[in-house]
Every structure is written in C-alpha cells, then in structure tokens.
C-alpha cells in the first residue's frame, strides 16, 4: 500500500511538469513498479538538418493485474529549431495477455506549452523465453500521433533491455514536425 501511495504521489507531481516516447507498458502486475531510462540516437527531425539525440525516462506502476499508470518524459535536442520536451501521463488497461489499451494526457513544451490527449493500443507477444516483441499505435488530437515497434530482452528477473524504432508526429502552433529514429534503454522492475 505504501508503494502505491508513493508512486501515485510521484505521478501526480510529475504530471504537472512539462517525453512520452518511451518503452510502453506491456506487463501489468499488482503493486509492481518499473523505471525505464533510454537514449534516443540518430533521430531525424523534419525541418532540421542532421541527426539529433535525446533521452527519456518513465515510471510505471500496476494498481491491479489489469490497470497501470505510466508517466514518461523525453527531451529531443535539436540544432536549428527549439528542443522538444514531451510529457505524458497514461492510464493503461490490460485487455488480454497480448493487448493493452491506453489513454493519456500530454504536454509538449517547445517555445509554448501545448496540451493534448492521446489514445492507443499496445500489442505484445513473446518471441523467445527472454525476448518480447511489441508494437504501439497512439492517435491524438492536434498534438501527437506516435508509432513504435521494438523488443525487450530480459537480462535478469528484474532488469531488461529495450530497443525500438519510434515515429512521432507533432502538430503544434500550426507547424507540423515529425521525429523518427532508434531508441535503446534499460528497465528495472521492483
């Protein structure tokens, strides 16, 4: 119970801040939390030359075997246009052993703050005893549409590596910006 209250407090505090492109919630377990950190390399940004990098972090917590919350933050470092800071607070529902649905609120911070909502589906399945594949499709209002395809590899019982290709489309202040590229990270479940 204390862990649930702590995670709820952290998610509440961080949702008021202004990265949403992190590994999605695939395994929902009661009173289990997970933190993910990742590096975004060789990102291609529309309207900006060269490849960009960035980072992301997320915290998720299972409130039951079917319901979890995830807060994620990412920052993309751009050269010629403003950096993109992306916050997302999502509620994830486990439909069955291979499909989750989610709804989220987003805050995209560039020069101005843009708020939005997003809904989507996450499909996942075991590829081997240590590797799970996943795909995510999220559609939102004028702020964000996102797509991911990737896999995570279980190093130990509580530690996994993840790698995925992500595509995000932002439409902020009547400017369309697409960000796509590879992401790699590590997750710790506790």
Tab-separated table of C-alpha atoms in Angstrom:
chain	number	residue	atom	x	y	z
A	1	UNK	CA	0.000	0.000	0.000
A	2	UNK	CA	2.845	2.395	0.837
A	3	UNK	CA	4.423	1.737	-2.568
A	4	UNK	CA	1.112	2.500	-4.307
A	5	UNK	CA	0.752	5.784	-2.425
A	6	UNK	CA	4.364	6.760	-3.171
A	7	UNK	CA	4.047	6.036	-6.897
A	8	UNK	CA	0.685	7.855	-7.047
A	9	UNK	CA	2.238	10.907	-5.390
A	10	UNK	CA	5.216	10.886	-7.771
A	11	UNK	CA	2.963	10.522	-10.827
A	12	UNK	CA	0.731	13.343	-9.600
A	13	UNK	CA	3.650	15.704	-9.010
A	14	UNK	CA	5.390	14.970	-12.288
A	15	UNK	CA	2.240	15.233	-14.397
A	16	UNK	CA	2.149	18.938	-13.693
A	17	UNK	CA	5.568	19.314	-15.319
A	18	UNK	CA	6.120	19.548	-18.993
A	19	UNK	CA	8.760	12.877	-23.098
A	20	UNK	CA	6.309	10.479	-23.989
A	21	UNK	CA	8.218	8.295	-26.389
A	22	UNK	CA	9.498	5.609	-24.022
A	23	UNK	CA	9.003	1.853	-23.965
A	24	UNK	CA	5.277	1.139	-23.498
A	25	UNK	CA	3.650	-0.723	-20.615
A	26	UNK	CA	3.369	-4.389	-21.595
A	27	UNK	CA	3.432	-6.321	-18.298
A	28	UNK	CA	0.883	-5.210	-15.694
A	29	UNK	CA	1.203	-6.727	-12.213
A	30	UNK	CA	-0.408	-5.585	-8.957
A	31	UNK	CA	1.869	-3.400	-6.774
A	32	UNK	CA	4.819	-3.706	-9.168
A	33	UNK	CA	6.677	-0.632	-10.385
A	34	UNK	CA	9.177	-0.156	-13.192
A	35	UNK	CA	11.545	2.624	-14.158
A	36	UNK	CA	12.923	2.894	-17.703
A	37	UNK	CA	15.735	5.122	-18.941
A	38	UNK	CA	16.786	5.406	-22.566
A	39	UNK	CA	18.912	7.198	-25.094
A	40	UNK	CA	17.460	8.356	-28.403
A	41	UNK	CA	20.122	8.340	-31.086
A	42	UNK	CA	20.215	9.324	-34.746
A	43	UNK	CA	16.778	10.963	-34.601
A	44	UNK	CA	15.635	12.512	-37.862
A	45	UNK	CA	13.684	15.718	-37.341
A	46	UNK	CA	11.668	17.293	-40.143
A	47	UNK	CA	12.671	20.950	-40.735
A	48	UNK	CA	16.086	20.480	-39.036
A	49	UNK	CA	19.332	19.270	-40.591
A	50	UNK	CA	21.409	16.352	-39.370
A	51	UNK	CA	20.674	13.717	-36.754
A	52	UNK	CA	19.626	14.610	-33.226
A	53	UNK	CA	19.825	12.811	-29.920
A	54	UNK	CA	17.849	12.864	-26.736
A	55	UNK	CA	16.911	10.909	-23.652
A	56	UNK	CA	13.845	9.588	-21.916
A	57	UNK	CA	12.699	8.288	-18.574
A	58	UNK	CA	9.455	6.696	-17.454
A	59	UNK	CA	7.908	5.367	-14.274
A	60	UNK	CA	5.042	2.897	-14.315
A	61	UNK	CA	3.036	1.209	-11.562
A	62	UNK	CA	0.475	-1.596	-11.590
A	63	UNK	CA	-2.573	-0.866	-9.435
A	64	UNK	CA	-4.109	-4.267	-10.248
A	65	UNK	CA	-3.461	-7.096	-12.708
A	66	UNK	CA	-5.379	-5.076	-15.328
A	67	UNK	CA	-4.705	-1.393	-14.575
A	68	UNK	CA	-1.452	0.604	-14.540
A	69	UNK	CA	-0.286	4.194	-14.814
A	70	UNK	CA	2.825	5.462	-16.609
A	71	UNK	CA	4.458	8.877	-16.506
A	72	UNK	CA	7.078	9.478	-19.192
A	73	UNK	CA	9.308	12.393	-20.073
A	74	UNK	CA	11.557	12.777	-23.099
A	75	UNK	CA	13.713	15.541	-24.448
A	76	UNK	CA	14.938	15.834	-28.017
A	77	UNK	CA	17.950	18.068	-28.563
A	78	UNK	CA	17.605	19.938	-31.872
A	79	UNK	CA	20.220	22.011	-33.663
A	80	UNK	CA	18.286	24.643	-35.621
A	81	UNK	CA	14.792	24.518	-34.139
A	82	UNK	CA	13.785	24.544	-30.496
A	83	UNK	CA	14.217	21.438	-28.325
A	84	UNK	CA	11.122	19.296	-27.785
A	85	UNK	CA	10.196	18.294	-24.234
A	86	UNK	CA	7.380	15.759	-24.176
A	87	UNK	CA	5.445	14.739	-21.020
A	88	UNK	CA	2.787	12.062	-20.929
A	89	UNK	CA	0.653	10.639	-18.133
A	90	UNK	CA	-1.129	7.467	-19.263
A	91	UNK	CA	-3.649	5.066	-17.796
A	92	UNK	CA	-3.155	1.570	-19.256
A	93	UNK	CA	-5.775	-1.213	-19.280
A	94	UNK	CA	-4.856	-4.861	-19.947
A	95	UNK	CA	-7.474	-6.243	-22.347
A	96	UNK	CA	-5.916	-9.712	-22.639
A	97	UNK	CA	-2.487	-11.382	-22.499
A	98	UNK	CA	-1.334	-9.673	-25.710
A	99	UNK	CA	-3.205	-6.346	-25.920
A	100	UNK	CA	-3.316	-3.236	-23.725
A	101	UNK	CA	-5.301	-0.055	-24.340
A	102	UNK	CA	-4.278	3.349	-23.028
A	103	UNK	CA	-5.495	6.892	-22.698
A	104	UNK	CA	-3.125	9.749	-21.909
A	105	UNK	CA	-2.749	13.432	-21.357
A	106	UNK	CA	0.258	15.096	-22.976
A	107	UNK	CA	2.181	18.296	-22.517
A	108	UNK	CA	4.558	19.270	-25.312
A	109	UNK	CA	6.951	22.061	-24.366
A	110	UNK	CA	8.796	23.961	-27.097
A	111	UNK	CA	8.566	27.757	-27.003
A	112	UNK	CA	4.998	27.396	-25.800
A	113	UNK	CA	3.064	24.724	-23.914
A	114	UNK	CA	0.680	22.533	-25.899
A	115	UNK	CA	-1.724	20.230	-24.084
A	116	UNK	CA	-3.442	17.284	-25.674
A	117	UNK	CA	-4.911	13.833	-25.295
A	118	UNK	CA	-3.991	10.536	-26.879
A	119	UNK	CA	-5.489	7.040	-27.018
A	120	UNK	CA	-3.926	3.912	-28.365
A	121	UNK	CA	-3.263	0.213	-28.352
A	122	UNK	CA	-0.159	-1.775	-27.400
A	123	UNK	CA	0.302	-5.280	-28.797
A	124	UNK	CA	2.963	-7.562	-27.379
A	125	UNK	CA	3.987	-11.207	-27.523
A	126	UNK	CA	6.858	-13.463	-26.528
A	127	UNK	CA	9.377	-14.162	-29.271
A	128	UNK	CA	11.504	-16.454	-27.089
A	129	UNK	CA	11.783	-17.187	-23.365
A	130	UNK	CA	13.779	-13.939	-22.826
A	131	UNK	CA	12.618	-11.689	-25.696
A	132	UNK	CA	9.232	-9.990	-26.044
A	133	UNK	CA	8.212	-8.004	-29.107
A	134	UNK	CA	5.796	-5.086	-29.051
A	135	UNK	CA	4.094	-2.536	-31.257
A	136	UNK	CA	2.278	0.617	-30.182
A	137	UNK	CA	-0.073	2.928	-32.070
A	138	UNK	CA	-1.254	6.142	-30.441
A	139	UNK	CA	-3.508	8.731	-32.032
A	140	UNK	CA	-4.298	12.072	-30.509
A	141	UNK	CA	-5.657	15.496	-31.174
A	142	UNK	CA	-3.538	18.047	-32.991
A	143	UNK	CA	-0.546	17.498	-30.724
A	144	UNK	CA	0.674	13.959	-31.306
A	145	UNK	CA	0.426	10.717	-33.151
A	146	UNK	CA	3.004	8.048	-32.275
A	147	UNK	CA	4.048	4.627	-33.507
A	148	UNK	CA	6.605	2.211	-32.061
A	149	UNK	CA	7.908	-1.245	-32.878
A	150	UNK	CA	10.509	-2.926	-30.727
A	151	UNK	CA	11.572	-5.645	-28.339
A	152	UNK	CA	12.812	-6.064	-24.819
A	153	UNK	CA	15.290	-8.653	-23.599
A	154	UNK	CA	15.222	-9.949	-20.004
A	155	UNK	CA	18.760	-9.768	-18.601
A	156	UNK	CA	17.683	-10.921	-15.130
A	157	UNK	CA	14.385	-11.361	-13.324
A	158	UNK	CA	14.010	-7.588	-12.730
A	159	UNK	CA	16.207	-5.976	-15.414
A	160	UNK	CA	15.517	-5.775	-19.151
A	161	UNK	CA	16.987	-4.040	-22.184
A	162	UNK	CA	14.739	-2.485	-24.810
A	163	UNK	CA	15.274	-1.244	-28.328
A	164	UNK	CA	12.667	0.215	-30.658
A	165	UNK	CA	12.037	2.411	-33.655
A	166	UNK	CA	9.728	5.308	-32.911
A	167	UNK	CA	7.822	7.759	-35.097
A	168	UNK	CA	6.131	10.848	-33.630
A	169	UNK	CA	4.154	13.499	-35.453
A	170	UNK	CA	3.678	16.775	-33.607
A	171	UNK	CA	1.319	19.491	-34.841
A	172	UNK	CA	1.931	22.486	-32.585
A	173	UNK	CA	1.065	26.099	-33.294
A	174	UNK	CA	0.054	25.107	-36.840
A	175	UNK	CA	3.547	23.703	-37.515
A	176	UNK	CA	3.937	20.039	-38.373
A	177	UNK	CA	7.107	18.339	-37.073
A	178	UNK	CA	7.984	14.663	-37.497
A	179	UNK	CA	10.579	12.939	-35.311
A	180	UNK	CA	11.703	9.371	-36.038
A	181	UNK	CA	14.597	7.114	-35.127
A	182	UNK	CA	16.066	4.446	-32.867
A	183	UNK	CA	15.814	4.281	-29.090
A	184	UNK	CA	17.622	1.949	-26.660
A	185	UNK	CA	17.336	1.686	-22.909
A	186	UNK	CA	17.184	-0.337	-19.735
A	187	UNK	CA	14.327	-1.039	-17.342
A	188	UNK	CA	14.287	-2.069	-13.690
A	189	UNK	CA	11.212	-3.670	-12.098
A	190	UNK	CA	10.705	-3.510	-8.339
